[in-house]
Amino acid sequence: MKDLGSTLLREEAFEEIVIGNTAVARAMVEAGVRSATSYPGSPTPEIAEALAAMDADRRPLRFEFSTNEKVATEVAFGSALNGHLSVVFFKSVGLNVAADSFVQLSLMDIPGGLVVVLGDDPGANSSQNEQDNRHYARMAYVPVLEPAGAQEAYDFFKLAARIARERHTVVILRLTTHVCHAKEKVRFAAWKPEPFDPTARFDPELQNYVPIAASVFPLKRRALERLADLASDPLALSADRVDDAGNRKRGVIVAGNAYLSLLDALAEAREKPDVLKLGLVHPLPAAHVREFLAAHEEVKILEELDPVLETEIKALAYDAGLRTRIIGKLGVDELMGEHVPSAVLRIMAAAWPDLYDAPPPEALPAVAAPRPAQLCPGCGHRSAFYAVKKALKDEDITVADIGCHTLGHLPPYRMGRVLLSMGHSTATASGLALFNKERRVACFIGDSTLFHAGLPGIANAVYNQHDVLLIVMENGTTAMTGHQDHPGTGRNWNGDTTKLSVRAALEGLGVANIREVDAYQQAKLTGMVREALAEPGFKVVIARHPCMLKFTRDQRRKLKAAWKPKHVRIDQDACTKAHECVERFGCPSFQIHDGRAVTVNEDLCIGDGSCRQTCPSGAIVEKLGGAE
Amino acid sequence: MIGKFDIYIAGVGGQGIGLLSEALIRAVDCAGMIAKGCDTHGLAQRGGSVSSHVRVGADARSPLVSEGSADLVIALERHEAVSAGRKYLKEGGTLLWFDASWQPLDVRLGKARAAAESDVDEVVALRKGTVVRVDGDGLPDPRMQNVAMLAAVCRRGLVPGLSLAHARSALSDLMAGSALEANLALLAD
Ligand code: SF4
Ligand code: SF4
């Protein structure tokens, strides 16, 4: 599959090995999605990458990365109101940002149908928590389909789209990290491109679209009735399945990726329980569950994260007068982390200790040093942290935001020591600065996050006169999630566009005290931070340097054969083994050896030279002639 | 056909483990076996641990290999070989590793000892397994270590039923031009 884009636009049925996210992109094409929106966030950005791979002239849908998840949801809602099947996708915590609008959606008649694809992240692989978004679905009366792997992600997306379109409503397809990234051979159906009718069909008479006060109730009633109705809709129920092992004593009710872990975990078991695998997890398919409970003496509810199904199933059993022994979560450990096969094996063994003869194989205790994520070689943020740290006292307070620069909280920088959510930094810092004359407060934000959710906190700091220094780490991209464009880059997903300037945005919000510097100019940056901190009120330093990972990749792509690797080297005669470069600047290219000598790993070093100014004896020198 | 054969691949972000696992999955598919897997995508930055799971055979259902269960561990770096071997190698399994060293932060800060070849050997001895060390001697470009490892897997028959021919067709399915030529040369019989 050299060409992902044309593969995904094939008109005949085919099979291909793809990840779940890519399978969802094909499902969008087949389902007739016309509008898709997103904000980048792991584990979902590969959906956009798959859409990007399609030839723009043949791609049957419009896509945009919106400025944040709430905006993305609203754009998708609007296009669906006009009758176009629409999709919005984002990561788990993105739903918090979108929530204000999301919770209204089930009150609306949405003629085009709207699918919300969530990338939940049990295990917090790339998120600040592992929130279980089924709670939001319950709160907002929105149905949820939950696939186990890539094939089901494709199948269930099409099902979700069909339900959404036929019922003029919103449906969630809830993916989790290892469904998004699970790779397997997926069977795709044929696709017949349909002509597109762009007519704007919004009809304000279809319902009252302005729910306020008493007018909320008929809409809420309809939402509740629609949800109840779906629980017995054969189409929605077709997502459930039973693996009948002929076991009338024991059964397991499971959903999502945990189902595949269960199959692995049962391979070694002495007896195979029956399994009810739910595809529709909200509303609970009560008839299926009741029947399964009634047919077994004991049923284990196996669900990742919170006991959502468990609570509902226990209530259902009580109401139905069923005597089945229902085994839910046994302790808080079962509410945490991913239900990978080894975890499920432990959970099953805890539920039924006689299920296994031998304990499962285990890891040997770790001995090698862990390798946490870190700023790339040459990253401008490293220079910035190194320089800013020099201007701060130990007792000063630093606040991080979300982005690559969050990694500054790790040694050796230890900068940005508190984190809540996208865009929180200025406001959290404002609170930290209250009543506080001794410890100065500095906070960080990246440019993409600034446009995402950073602006209200800045407006507040100006308006309420908070005494805070904001350092904008401007790298010209949304680096952490794979270098997507944002409003400050002059490009959107579809081409060139207006470039919003960070400085102009700040000035527009009334920030009067702004300094700008290239993050590689360390002495200048240190000086600016010192000066700014001595001034009262809200002030900003913009520390700008392009993301060097993106820059280096772009260079290599542009120059092709003419691209020559660049490195620095350590002049071993000049080096005094002060280790400023290794221990305080901390570029991962520096390696230490017995006898404390320092060398440069040329697989890592990009030769930008930002480290050279840190060496007190000038021992870091440009390596002439490039790599050997 | 075998019921299940589990492969765990470990490396450092920037070493090209994605291509290795993609090629391996496709090679297994070319060999007529069922393949599935999962990359543990970290974030974009280079330099953190990254891993990939490849599972062969109809009995493998989850995309993830379990701890202590990998028939084959492939590591592209020495510290990762020690960590991945300890965590995933099963009793009697094979650990194939590329001898490069990218020191983790704690080693560079002097808070932890750098891993040595003997640490890798120790893991494999504890698991009563087989160790295969590969180095970069003779590699035209250090960035081709991932394909060199694919070649080593096939040449030594480390995955039952997988040959160099399968690896060549997998790679031809993924890339073209001079990059393909250069990599195919590493996969010659
Ligand atoms: S991806 Fe870019 S911004 Fe992020 S750490 Fe690497 S160089 Fe820095
Ligand atoms: S020149 Fe090399 S060693 Fe110095 S900061 Fe850049 S990548 Fe690191």
PDB file of N, CA, C and O in Angstrom, chain A residues 285-326:
ATOM      1  N   PRO A 285     -28.393  -2.076  26.227  1.00  0.00           N
ATOM      2  CA  PRO A 285     -29.359  -2.946  25.552  1.00  0.00           C
ATOM      3  C   PRO A 285     -29.981  -3.924  26.552  1.00  0.00           C
ATOM      4  O   PRO A 285     -29.533  -5.063  26.707  1.00  0.00           O
ATOM      5  N   ALA A 286     -31.021  -3.439  27.204  1.00  0.00           N
ATOM      6  CA  ALA A 286     -31.553  -4.122  28.385  1.00  0.00           C
ATOM      7  C   ALA A 286     -32.008  -5.552  28.082  1.00  0.00           C
ATOM      8  O   ALA A 286     -31.761  -6.463  28.883  1.00  0.00           O
ATOM      9  N   ALA A 287     -32.642  -5.762  26.940  1.00  0.00           N
ATOM     10  CA  ALA A 287     -33.165  -7.104  26.646  1.00  0.00           C
ATOM     11  C   ALA A 287     -32.020  -8.111  26.553  1.00  0.00           C
ATOM     12  O   ALA A 287     -32.081  -9.207  27.127  1.00  0.00           O
ATOM     13  N   HIS A 288     -30.945  -7.726  25.835  1.00  0.00           N
ATOM     14  CA  HIS A 288     -29.791  -8.631  25.712  1.00  0.00           C
ATOM     15  C   HIS A 288     -29.204  -8.936  27.082  1.00  0.00           C
ATOM     16  O   HIS A 288     -28.858 -10.068  27.390  1.00  0.00           O
ATOM     17  N   VAL A 289     -29.066  -7.910  27.885  1.00  0.00           N
ATOM     18  CA  VAL A 289     -28.416  -8.078  29.189  1.00  0.00           C
ATOM     19  C   VAL A 289     -29.279  -8.944  30.109  1.00  0.00           C
ATOM     20  O   VAL A 289     -28.791  -9.868  30.766  1.00  0.00           O
ATOM     21  N   ARG A 290     -30.594  -8.662  30.111  1.00  0.00           N
ATOM     22  CA  ARG A 290     -31.503  -9.409  30.983  1.00  0.00           C
ATOM     23  C   ARG A 290     -31.479 -10.894  30.627  1.00  0.00           C
ATOM     24  O   ARG A 290     -31.359 -11.758  31.500  1.00  0.00           O
ATOM     25  N   GLU A 291     -31.544 -11.170  29.350  1.00  0.00           N
ATOM     26  CA  GLU A 291     -31.541 -12.559  28.877  1.00  0.00           C
ATOM     27  C   GLU A 291     -30.244 -13.265  29.288  1.00  0.00           C
ATOM     28  O   GLU A 291     -30.252 -14.402  29.760  1.00  0.00           O
ATOM     29  N   PHE A 292     -29.133 -12.558  29.129  1.00  0.00           N
ATOM     30  CA  PHE A 292     -27.832 -13.155  29.452  1.00  0.00           C
ATOM     31  C   PHE A 292     -27.704 -13.402  30.952  1.00  0.00           C
ATOM     32  O   PHE A 292     -27.248 -14.463  31.384  1.00  0.00           O
ATOM     33  N   LEU A 293     -28.157 -12.426  31.742  1.00  0.00           N
ATOM     34  CA  LEU A 293     -28.106 -12.602  33.205  1.00  0.00           C
ATOM     35  C   LEU A 293     -28.957 -13.807  33.615  1.00  0.00           C
ATOM     36  O   LEU A 293     -28.530 -14.655  34.413  1.00  0.00           O
ATOM     37  N   ALA A 294     -30.143 -13.884  33.038  1.00  0.00           N
ATOM     38  CA  ALA A 294     -31.074 -14.941  33.438  1.00  0.00           C
ATOM     39  C   ALA A 294     -30.517 -16.323  33.107  1.00  0.00           C
ATOM     40  O   ALA A 294     -30.828 -17.302  33.774  1.00  0.00           O
ATOM     41  N   ALA A 295     -29.671 -16.397  32.093  1.00  0.00           N
ATOM     42  CA  ALA A 295     -29.169 -17.690  31.637  1.00  0.00           C
ATOM     43  C   ALA A 295     -27.930 -18.144  32.398  1.00  0.00           C
ATOM     44  O   ALA A 295     -27.389 -19.220  32.128  1.00  0.00           O
ATOM     45  N   HIS A 296     -27.418 -17.328  33.344  1.00  0.00           N
ATOM     46  CA  HIS A 296     -26.176 -17.684  34.042  1.00  0.00           C
ATOM     47  C   HIS A 296     -26.312 -17.495  35.542  1.00  0.00           C
ATOM     48  O   HIS A 296     -27.051 -16.631  36.008  1.00  0.00           O
ATOM     49  N   GLU A 297     -25.572 -18.328  36.287  1.00  0.00           N
ATOM     50  CA  GLU A 297     -25.601 -18.198  37.746  1.00  0.00           C
ATOM     51  C   GLU A 297     -24.728 -17.037  38.209  1.00  0.00           C
ATOM     52  O   GLU A 297     -25.045 -16.363  39.182  1.00  0.00           O
ATOM     53  N   GLU A 298     -23.599 -16.840  37.507  1.00  0.00           N
ATOM     54  CA  GLU A 298     -22.677 -15.772  37.892  1.00  0.00           C
ATOM     55  C   GLU A 298     -22.243 -15.024  36.641  1.00  0.00           C
ATOM     56  O   GLU A 298     -21.891 -15.642  35.639  1.00  0.00           O
ATOM     57  N   VAL A 299     -22.239 -13.716  36.732  1.00  0.00           N
ATOM     58  CA  VAL A 299     -21.803 -12.919  35.586  1.00  0.00           C
ATOM     59  C   VAL A 299     -20.789 -11.873  36.055  1.00  0.00           C
ATOM     60  O   VAL A 299     -21.041 -11.112  36.987  1.00  0.00           O
ATOM     61  N   LYS A 300     -19.627 -11.882  35.398  1.00  0.00           N
ATOM     62  CA  LYS A 300     -18.603 -10.864  35.668  1.00  0.00           C
ATOM     63  C   LYS A 300     -18.786  -9.720  34.669  1.00  0.00           C
ATOM     64  O   LYS A 300     -18.918  -9.960  33.470  1.00  0.00           O
ATOM     65  N   ILE A 301     -18.814  -8.491  35.179  1.00  0.00           N
ATOM     66  CA  ILE A 301     -18.865  -7.326  34.290  1.00  0.00           C
ATOM     67  C   ILE A 301     -17.421  -6.858  34.103  1.00  0.00           C
ATOM     68  O   ILE A 301     -16.776  -6.425  35.061  1.00  0.00           O
ATOM     69  N   LEU A 302     -16.935  -6.956  32.876  1.00  0.00           N
ATOM     70  CA  LEU A 302     -15.552  -6.574  32.601  1.00  0.00           C
ATOM     71  C   LEU A 302     -15.568  -5.286  31.784  1.00  0.00           C
ATOM     72  O   LEU A 302     -15.927  -5.302  30.601  1.00  0.00           O
ATOM     73  N   GLU A 303     -15.241  -4.178  32.401  1.00  0.00           N
ATOM     74  CA  GLU A 303     -15.235  -2.909  31.653  1.00  0.00           C
ATOM     75  C   GLU A 303     -14.045  -2.065  32.111  1.00  0.00           C
ATOM     76  O   GLU A 303     -13.736  -2.004  33.298  1.00  0.00           O
ATOM     77  N   GLU A 304     -13.418  -1.432  31.125  1.00  0.00           N
ATOM     78  CA  GLU A 304     -12.285  -0.575  31.383  1.00  0.00           C
ATOM     79  C   GLU A 304     -12.759   0.694  32.085  1.00  0.00           C
ATOM     80  O   GLU A 304     -13.839   1.191  31.787  1.00  0.00           O
ATOM     81  N   LEU A 305     -11.957   1.223  32.989  1.00  0.00           N
ATOM     82  CA  LEU A 305     -12.236   2.462  33.726  1.00  0.00           C
ATOM     83  C   LEU A 305     -13.413   2.303  34.687  1.00  0.00           C
ATOM     84  O   LEU A 305     -13.423   1.394  35.490  1.00  0.00           O
ATOM     85  N   ASP A 306     -14.414   3.185  34.590  1.00  0.00           N
ATOM     86  CA  ASP A 306     -15.401   3.280  35.671  1.00  0.00           C
ATOM     87  C   ASP A 306     -16.511   2.230  35.556  1.00  0.00           C
ATOM     88  O   ASP A 306     -16.805   1.761  34.464  1.00  0.00           O
ATOM     89  N   PRO A 307     -17.145   1.913  36.689  1.00  0.00           N
ATOM     90  CA  PRO A 307     -18.212   0.895  36.676  1.00  0.00           C
ATOM     91  C   PRO A 307     -19.532   1.438  36.139  1.00  0.00           C
ATOM     92  O   PRO A 307     -20.519   1.491  36.856  1.00  0.00           O
ATOM     93  N   VAL A 308     -19.539   1.841  34.891  1.00  0.00           N
ATOM     94  CA  VAL A 308     -20.731   2.439  34.292  1.00  0.00           C
ATOM     95  C   VAL A 308     -21.747   1.348  33.950  1.00  0.00           C
ATOM     96  O   VAL A 308     -22.902   1.397  34.372  1.00  0.00           O
ATOM     97  N   LEU A 309     -21.283   0.331  33.203  1.00  0.00           N
ATOM     98  CA  LEU A 309     -22.180  -0.782  32.872  1.00  0.00           C
ATOM     99  C   LEU A 309     -22.606  -1.499  34.142  1.00  0.00           C
ATOM    100  O   LEU A 309     -23.764  -1.870  34.311  1.00  0.00           O
ATOM    101  N   GLU A 310     -21.625  -1.687  35.021  1.00  0.00           N
ATOM    102  CA  GLU A 310     -21.902  -2.423  36.265  1.00  0.00           C
ATOM    103  C   GLU A 310     -23.067  -1.806  37.034  1.00  0.00           C
ATOM    104  O   GLU A 310     -23.989  -2.509  37.467  1.00  0.00           O
ATOM    105  N   THR A 311     -23.033  -0.497  37.198  1.00  0.00           N
ATOM    106  CA  THR A 311     -24.082   0.183  37.954  1.00  0.00           C
ATOM    107  C   THR A 311     -25.447  -0.026  37.296  1.00  0.00           C
ATOM    108  O   THR A 311     -26.433  -0.341  37.955  1.00  0.00           O
ATOM    109  N   GLU A 312     -25.452   0.116  35.984  1.00  0.00           N
ATOM    110  CA  GLU A 312     -26.730  -0.018  35.280  1.00  0.00           C
ATOM    111  C   GLU A 312     -27.219  -1.465  35.293  1.00  0.00           C
ATOM    112  O   GLU A 312     -28.427  -1.728  35.423  1.00  0.00           O
ATOM    113  N   ILE A 313     -26.281  -2.393  35.149  1.00  0.00           N
ATOM    114  CA  ILE A 313     -26.683  -3.801  35.070  1.00  0.00           C
ATOM    115  C   ILE A 313     -27.186  -4.292  36.426  1.00  0.00           C
ATOM    116  O   ILE A 313     -28.158  -5.041  36.519  1.00  0.00           O
ATOM    117  N   LYS A 314     -26.537  -3.824  37.493  1.00  0.00           N
ATOM    118  CA  LYS A 314     -27.009  -4.225  38.831  1.00  0.00           C
ATOM    119  C   LYS A 314     -28.414  -3.683  39.081  1.00  0.00           C
ATOM    120  O   LYS A 314     -29.263  -4.383  39.640  1.00  0.00           O
ATOM    121  N   ALA A 315     -28.651  -2.446  38.652  1.00  0.00           N
ATOM    122  CA  ALA A 315     -29.989  -1.871  38.827  1.00  0.00           C
ATOM    123  C   ALA A 315     -31.015  -2.651  38.015  1.00  0.00           C
ATOM    124  O   ALA A 315     -32.117  -2.940  38.484  1.00  0.00           O
ATOM    125  N   LEU A 316     -30.601  -3.006  36.821  1.00  0.00           N
ATOM    126  CA  LEU A 316     -31.509  -3.753  35.939  1.00  0.00           C
ATOM    127  C   LEU A 316     -31.851  -5.116  36.554  1.00  0.00           C
ATOM    128  O   LEU A 316     -33.013  -5.535  36.568  1.00  0.00           O
ATOM    129  N   ALA A 317     -30.847  -5.783  37.119  1.00  0.00           N
ATOM    130  CA  ALA A 317     -31.068  -7.098  37.722  1.00  0.00           C
ATOM    131  C   ALA A 317     -31.999  -6.972  38.920  1.00  0.00           C
ATOM    132  O   ALA A 317     -32.884  -7.812  39.142  1.00  0.00           O
ATOM    133  N   TYR A 318     -31.818  -5.919  39.685  1.00  0.00           N
ATOM    134  CA  TYR A 318     -32.675  -5.685  40.856  1.00  0.00           C
ATOM    135  C   TYR A 318     -34.127  -5.496  40.413  1.00  0.00           C
ATOM    136  O   TYR A 318     -35.042  -6.147  40.933  1.00  0.00           O
ATOM    137  N   ASP A 319     -34.300  -4.622  39.422  1.00  0.00           N
ATOM    138  CA  ASP A 319     -35.659  -4.357  38.943  1.00  0.00           C
ATOM    139  C   ASP A 319     -36.316  -5.605  38.369  1.00  0.00           C
ATOM    140  O   ASP A 319     -37.529  -5.788  38.484  1.00  0.00           O
ATOM    141  N   ALA A 320     -35.490  -6.445  37.718  1.00  0.00           N
ATOM    142  CA  ALA A 320     -36.042  -7.643  37.078  1.00  0.00           C
ATOM    143  C   ALA A 320     -36.154  -8.802  38.058  1.00  0.00           C
ATOM    144  O   ALA A 320     -36.599  -9.887  37.693  1.00  0.00           O
ATOM    145  N   GLY A 321     -35.722  -8.593  39.290  1.00  0.00           N
ATOM    146  CA  GLY A 321     -35.797  -9.650  40.292  1.00  0.00           C
ATOM    147  C   GLY A 321     -34.900 -10.840  39.982  1.00  0.00           C
ATOM    148  O   GLY A 321     -35.195 -11.971  40.354  1.00  0.00           O
ATOM    149  N   LEU A 322     -33.794 -10.578  39.305  1.00  0.00           N
ATOM    150  CA  LEU A 322     -32.890 -11.680  38.938  1.00  0.00           C
ATOM    151  C   LEU A 322     -31.954 -12.000  40.103  1.00  0.00           C
ATOM    152  O   LEU A 322     -31.479 -11.108  40.794  1.00  0.00           O
ATOM    153  N   ARG A 323     -31.656 -13.273  40.297  1.00  0.00           N
ATOM    154  CA  ARG A 323     -30.828 -13.689  41.428  1.00  0.00           C
ATOM    155  C   ARG A 323     -29.391 -13.945  41.002  1.00  0.00           C
ATOM    156  O   ARG A 323     -28.587 -14.438  41.792  1.00  0.00           O
ATOM    157  N   THR A 324     -29.075 -13.669  39.752  1.00  0.00           N
ATOM    158  CA  THR A 324     -27.715 -13.900  39.251  1.00  0.00           C
ATOM    159  C   THR A 324     -26.687 -13.189  40.138  1.00  0.00           C
ATOM    160  O   THR A 324     -26.895 -12.041  40.523  1.00  0.00           O
ATOM    161  N   ARG A 325     -25.605 -13.885  40.442  1.00  0.00           N
ATOM    162  CA  ARG A 325     -24.539 -13.217  41.191  1.00  0.00           C
ATOM    163  C   ARG A 325     -23.752 -12.353  40.204  1.00  0.00           C
ATOM    164  O   ARG A 325     -23.142 -12.869  39.267  1.00  0.00           O
ATOM    165  N   ILE A 326     -23.778 -11.039  40.428  1.00  0.00           N
ATOM    166  CA  ILE A 326     -23.083 -10.128  39.508  1.00  0.00           C
ATOM    167  C   ILE A 326     -21.779  -9.681  40.153  1.00  0.00           C
ATOM    168  O   ILE A 326     -21.777  -9.129  41.257  1.00  0.00           O
TER     169      ILE A 326
END
